Amino acid sequence: MILKIIVLFGILAVVTARRSYQGYKVYEVHQNTREQADFLHEMEQSNENLDFWHLAKQLNGKAQVLVPPTEQRSFVADLMRQGFQFSVMIPDIENTIDDYSVPPASRKPVPVSKQILHNYLRYLDINEYIDELATKFPASVSVNQIGTSYEGRPLKTITINGNRNNSSVIFMDAGIHAREWIAPATALYVINQLVEHAHENTDILSNLTWVILPVVNPDGYEYSHEMERFWRKTRKPAGKCVGTDANRNFDFHWGEIGASSSACSDTYRGDAPFSEPESQAIRNALTKLKGQCKFYLSLHSYGNYLLYPWGYTSDLPDTWQDIDEVAQTGAAAIKRATGAEYTVGSSTNVLYAASGGSDDWAFAEADVPIAIVMELPGGGFGGFNPPASAIEKSVKESWLGIKAMALKVAQKY
Ligand SMILES: [Zn+2]
């Protein structure tokens, strides 16, 4: 009886603790004119209750917006006044996330490596996996702690070294935005391929060292699993709200554009550049690799984009064609393999200007010649919440693009 009460209590605690998205809808809004595109952009900037999952600059594109029940009437009225074509893409987002939180796999008998394609692994399992690889393959793999998150979680990189005398480094990270779960899942698959299938990848291991940080923002990642599925930021308190957008927190044109000064905003830039331990960790790691690191690849979701500097201005860096060549190679490899299309370009020109991003900083301040943000596919229901059954197809496809880009970088440097 007592046990039953405890179990019931536990279930109730979990149910009441997690934020419900009941009645939240995702709208898809067509932007057919420049005025409509500007209107949506203005809406995104001015209303913190609307969660713009996707907003591109190009005309004839579609924005995707998560709207809470309290905002739906006025949102729809605004759209109708402006003559937008729109539809409901997901009628009740809560129904798509019912069984989303898989408990840490370490409690189950299935080894982590067998779950990479089928589950969104938790932070502890991800670290357990990379630690295991370091033990199993000591000659080619090592794990380092490059920082500690606000809540005290070690930020661990795995270094994969085909040949210890090589000098060029690829630094890849994932999960700076907590809710983009497919990004750490993709990083894990890349790690799996580079280590456990090394013999199939000698072309991108023989003269490259890979340093991979699979979860940049573990506090936010865990929070998005346990409490609030669509959490994006870090978890350090900021005034009356919580969290900073670590990808607006880098010290390069910090806070100039597309980065909010409001602590409650999802794109809050932080109270100072590098205010977050998570962005500091990337800064410190890339600073140590200055001169060696030739390719910085940051995995995000979603929308099938390969983006490069600048994020703070529509101008292009002098060497943009070098980056474009690498990104185009990745897009072509994916297109050839599966037919999936990626849009390639500078982030300001394809999306909207946003300063303080890690890619701008890596390129400008850490002297990394090729810096790319990969916005992975949405998959399944679309958006940030592809079902676990969509992981395998997505990560295998993305890996082909990442591999092709790495090969191009290996040829160039
Ligand atoms: Zn992102």
CSV table of N, CA and C in Angstrom, one decimal, residues 290-367:
chain,number,residue,atom,x,y,z
A,290,LYS,N,43.9,27.3,-32.1
A,290,LYS,CA,44.2,28.4,-33.1
A,290,LYS,C,45.3,28.0,-34.1
A,291,GLY,N,45.1,28.1,-35.4
A,291,GLY,CA,46.1,27.8,-36.4
A,291,GLY,C,45.9,26.3,-36.8
A,292,GLN,N,45.4,25.5,-35.9
A,292,GLN,CA,45.3,24.0,-36.3
A,292,GLN,C,43.9,23.7,-36.8
A,293,CYS,N,42.9,24.4,-36.2
A,293,CYS,CA,41.5,24.1,-36.5
A,293,CYS,C,41.1,24.7,-37.9
A,294,LYS,N,40.8,23.9,-38.8
A,294,LYS,CA,40.5,24.4,-40.2
A,294,LYS,C,39.0,24.4,-40.5
A,295,PHE,N,38.2,23.7,-39.6
A,295,PHE,CA,36.8,23.5,-39.9
A,295,PHE,C,36.0,23.5,-38.6
A,296,TYR,N,35.1,24.5,-38.4
A,296,TYR,CA,34.2,24.5,-37.3
A,296,TYR,C,32.8,24.2,-37.8
A,297,LEU,N,32.3,23.1,-37.3
A,297,LEU,CA,30.9,22.8,-37.8
A,297,LEU,C,30.0,22.7,-36.6
A,298,SER,N,29.0,23.5,-36.6
A,298,SER,CA,28.0,23.5,-35.5
A,298,SER,C,26.7,23.0,-35.9
A,299,LEU,N,26.2,21.9,-35.2
A,299,LEU,CA,25.0,21.2,-35.6
A,299,LEU,C,23.8,21.8,-34.9
A,300,HIS,N,22.8,22.2,-35.7
A,300,HIS,CA,21.5,22.8,-35.2
A,300,HIS,C,20.4,22.1,-35.9
A,301,SER,N,19.2,22.4,-35.5
A,301,SER,CA,18.0,22.0,-36.3
A,301,SER,C,17.0,23.2,-36.2
A,302,TYR,N,16.2,23.4,-37.2
A,302,TYR,CA,16.0,22.5,-38.3
A,302,TYR,C,15.8,23.3,-39.6
A,303,GLY,N,15.6,22.7,-40.7
A,303,GLY,CA,15.3,23.4,-41.9
A,303,GLY,C,16.2,23.1,-43.2
A,304,ASN,N,17.2,22.2,-43.0
A,304,ASN,CA,18.0,21.9,-44.2
A,304,ASN,C,18.8,23.1,-44.7
A,305,TYR,N,19.6,23.7,-43.9
A,305,TYR,CA,20.4,24.8,-44.3
A,305,TYR,C,21.9,24.5,-44.0
A,306,LEU,N,22.8,25.0,-44.9
A,306,LEU,CA,24.2,25.1,-44.6
A,306,LEU,C,24.6,26.5,-44.6
A,307,LEU,N,24.9,27.1,-43.5
A,307,LEU,CA,25.0,28.5,-43.3
A,307,LEU,C,26.4,28.9,-42.9
A,308,TYR,N,26.9,30.1,-43.3
A,308,TYR,CA,28.2,30.5,-43.0
A,308,TYR,C,28.2,32.0,-42.7
A,309,PRO,N,29.4,32.5,-42.2
A,309,PRO,CA,29.4,33.9,-41.8
A,309,PRO,C,29.2,34.8,-43.1
A,310,TRP,N,28.7,36.0,-42.9
A,310,TRP,CA,28.5,36.6,-41.5
A,310,TRP,C,27.0,36.4,-41.1
A,311,GLY,N,26.9,36.3,-39.7
A,311,GLY,CA,25.6,36.4,-39.2
A,311,GLY,C,25.2,37.8,-38.7
A,312,TYR,N,26.2,38.7,-38.6
A,312,TYR,CA,25.8,40.0,-38.1
A,312,TYR,C,25.6,41.0,-39.1
A,313,THR,N,25.9,40.7,-40.4
A,313,THR,CA,25.7,41.6,-41.5
A,313,THR,C,25.5,40.9,-42.8
A,314,SER,N,24.9,41.5,-43.7
A,314,SER,CA,24.6,40.9,-45.0
A,314,SER,C,25.9,40.9,-45.9
A,315,ASP,N,26.9,41.6,-45.5
A,315,ASP,CA,28.2,41.5,-46.2
A,315,ASP,C,28.8,40.1,-46.1
A,316,LEU,N,29.6,39.7,-47.0
A,316,LEU,CA,30.3,38.4,-47.0
A,316,LEU,C,31.7,38.6,-46.6
A,317,PRO,N,32.3,37.6,-45.9
A,317,PRO,CA,33.8,37.7,-45.7
A,317,PRO,C,34.5,37.5,-47.0
A,318,ASP,N,35.8,38.1,-47.1
A,318,ASP,CA,36.5,38.0,-48.3
A,318,ASP,C,36.7,36.6,-48.9
A,319,THR,N,36.8,35.6,-48.0
A,319,THR,CA,37.0,34.2,-48.4
A,319,THR,C,35.8,33.4,-48.4
A,320,TRP,N,34.6,34.1,-48.6
A,320,TRP,CA,33.4,33.3,-48.5
A,320,TRP,C,33.3,32.2,-49.5
A,321,GLN,N,34.0,32.3,-50.7
A,321,GLN,CA,33.9,31.3,-51.7
A,321,GLN,C,34.5,29.9,-51.2
A,322,ASP,N,35.6,30.1,-50.4
A,322,ASP,CA,36.2,28.8,-49.8
A,322,ASP,C,35.1,28.1,-49.0
A,323,ILE,N,34.4,28.8,-48.2
A,323,ILE,CA,33.4,28.2,-47.3
A,323,ILE,C,32.2,27.7,-48.1
A,324,ASP,N,31.8,28.5,-49.1
A,324,ASP,CA,30.7,28.1,-49.9
A,324,ASP,C,31.0,26.8,-50.7
A,325,GLU,N,32.3,26.7,-51.1
A,325,GLU,CA,32.7,25.4,-51.8
A,325,GLU,C,32.5,24.2,-50.9
A,326,VAL,N,32.9,24.3,-49.7
A,326,VAL,CA,32.8,23.2,-48.8
A,326,VAL,C,31.3,22.9,-48.5
A,327,ALA,N,30.5,23.9,-48.2
A,327,ALA,CA,29.1,23.7,-48.0
A,327,ALA,C,28.4,23.1,-49.2
A,328,GLN,N,28.7,23.6,-50.3
A,328,GLN,CA,28.0,23.1,-51.6
A,328,GLN,C,28.4,21.7,-51.8
A,329,THR,N,29.6,21.3,-51.4
A,329,THR,CA,30.0,19.9,-51.5
A,329,THR,C,29.1,19.0,-50.6
A,330,GLY,N,28.9,19.5,-49.4
A,330,GLY,CA,28.0,18.7,-48.5
A,330,GLY,C,26.6,18.6,-49.0
A,331,ALA,N,26.1,19.7,-49.5
A,331,ALA,CA,24.7,19.8,-50.0
A,331,ALA,C,24.6,18.8,-51.2
A,332,ALA,N,25.6,18.8,-52.1
A,332,ALA,CA,25.5,18.0,-53.3
A,332,ALA,C,25.6,16.5,-52.9
A,333,ALA,N,26.4,16.1,-51.9
A,333,ALA,CA,26.5,14.7,-51.5
A,333,ALA,C,25.2,14.2,-51.0
A,334,ILE,N,24.5,15.1,-50.2
A,334,ILE,CA,23.2,14.7,-49.7
A,334,ILE,C,22.1,14.6,-50.8
A,335,LYS,N,22.2,15.5,-51.7
A,335,LYS,CA,21.2,15.5,-52.8
A,335,LYS,C,21.4,14.2,-53.6
A,336,ARG,N,22.7,13.9,-53.9
A,336,ARG,CA,22.9,12.7,-54.7
A,336,ARG,C,22.4,11.4,-54.0
A,337,ALA,N,22.6,11.4,-52.7
A,337,ALA,CA,22.3,10.2,-51.9
A,337,ALA,C,20.8,10.0,-51.7
A,338,THR,N,20.1,11.0,-51.3
A,338,THR,CA,18.7,10.9,-50.9
A,338,THR,C,17.8,11.8,-51.6
A,339,GLY,N,18.3,12.8,-52.4
A,339,GLY,CA,17.4,13.7,-53.0
A,339,GLY,C,17.1,14.9,-52.2
A,340,ALA,N,17.4,14.9,-50.9
A,340,ALA,CA,17.1,16.0,-50.0
A,340,ALA,C,17.8,17.3,-50.4
A,341,GLU,N,17.1,18.4,-50.3
A,341,GLU,CA,17.7,19.6,-50.7
A,341,GLU,C,18.2,20.5,-49.5
A,342,TYR,N,19.3,21.0,-49.6
A,342,TYR,CA,19.8,22.0,-48.6
A,342,TYR,C,19.9,23.4,-49.3
A,343,THR,N,19.6,24.4,-48.5
A,343,THR,CA,19.9,25.8,-49.0
A,343,THR,C,21.2,26.2,-48.4
A,344,VAL,N,22.1,26.7,-49.3
A,344,VAL,CA,23.4,27.1,-48.9
A,344,VAL,C,23.6,28.6,-49.0
A,345,GLY,N,24.2,29.3,-48.0
A,345,GLY,CA,24.4,30.7,-48.1
A,345,GLY,C,24.8,31.3,-46.7
A,346,SER,N,25.1,32.6,-46.7
A,346,SER,CA,25.4,33.2,-45.4
A,346,SER,C,24.2,33.4,-44.6
A,347,SER,N,24.3,33.2,-43.3
A,347,SER,CA,23.2,33.1,-42.4
A,347,SER,C,22.3,34.4,-42.5
A,348,THR,N,22.9,35.6,-42.6
A,348,THR,CA,22.1,36.8,-42.7
A,348,THR,C,21.3,36.8,-44.0
A,349,ASN,N,21.9,36.4,-45.1
A,349,ASN,CA,21.2,36.5,-46.4
A,349,ASN,C,20.2,35.4,-46.5
A,350,VAL,N,20.4,34.2,-45.9
A,350,VAL,CA,19.4,33.2,-46.1
A,350,VAL,C,18.3,33.3,-45.0
A,351,LEU,N,18.7,33.5,-43.7
A,351,LEU,CA,17.8,33.7,-42.6
A,351,LEU,C,17.8,35.2,-42.3
A,352,TYR,N,17.9,35.6,-41.0
A,352,TYR,CA,17.9,37.0,-40.6
A,352,TYR,C,19.2,37.2,-39.9
A,353,ALA,N,19.7,38.4,-39.9
A,353,ALA,CA,20.9,38.7,-39.1
A,353,ALA,C,20.7,38.4,-37.7
A,354,ALA,N,21.8,37.8,-37.1
A,354,ALA,CA,21.8,37.5,-35.7
A,354,ALA,C,23.3,37.5,-35.2
A,355,SER,N,23.6,38.4,-34.4
A,355,SER,CA,25.0,38.5,-34.0
A,355,SER,C,25.3,37.8,-32.7
A,356,GLY,N,26.6,37.5,-32.5
A,356,GLY,CA,27.0,36.8,-31.3
A,356,GLY,C,27.0,35.3,-31.5
A,357,GLY,N,26.9,34.8,-32.7
A,357,GLY,CA,26.9,33.4,-33.0
A,357,GLY,C,28.3,32.8,-32.9
A,358,SER,N,28.3,31.5,-32.6
A,358,SER,CA,29.6,30.8,-32.5
A,358,SER,C,30.4,30.7,-33.8
A,359,ASP,N,29.6,30.6,-34.9
A,359,ASP,CA,30.3,30.4,-36.2
A,359,ASP,C,31.1,31.7,-36.6
A,360,ASP,N,30.4,32.9,-36.4
A,360,ASP,CA,31.1,34.2,-36.7
A,360,ASP,C,32.3,34.3,-35.8
A,361,TRP,N,32.2,34.0,-34.6
A,361,TRP,CA,33.3,34.1,-33.6
A,361,TRP,C,34.5,33.2,-34.0
A,362,ALA,N,34.1,31.9,-34.3
A,362,ALA,CA,35.2,30.9,-34.7
A,362,ALA,C,35.9,31.4,-35.9
A,363,PHE,N,35.2,31.9,-36.9
A,363,PHE,CA,35.8,32.4,-38.1
A,363,PHE,C,36.6,33.6,-37.9
A,364,ALA,N,36.1,34.6,-37.2
A,364,ALA,CA,36.8,35.9,-37.0
A,364,ALA,C,37.8,35.9,-36.0
A,365,GLU,N,37.6,35.3,-34.9
A,365,GLU,CA,38.5,35.4,-33.7
A,365,GLU,C,39.3,34.2,-33.5
A,366,ALA,N,38.9,33.0,-33.9
A,366,ALA,CA,39.7,31.8,-33.7
A,366,ALA,C,40.4,31.4,-35.0
A,367,ASP,N,40.3,32.2,-36.0
A,367,ASP,CA,41.0,32.0,-37.3
A,367,ASP,C,40.7,30.7,-37.9
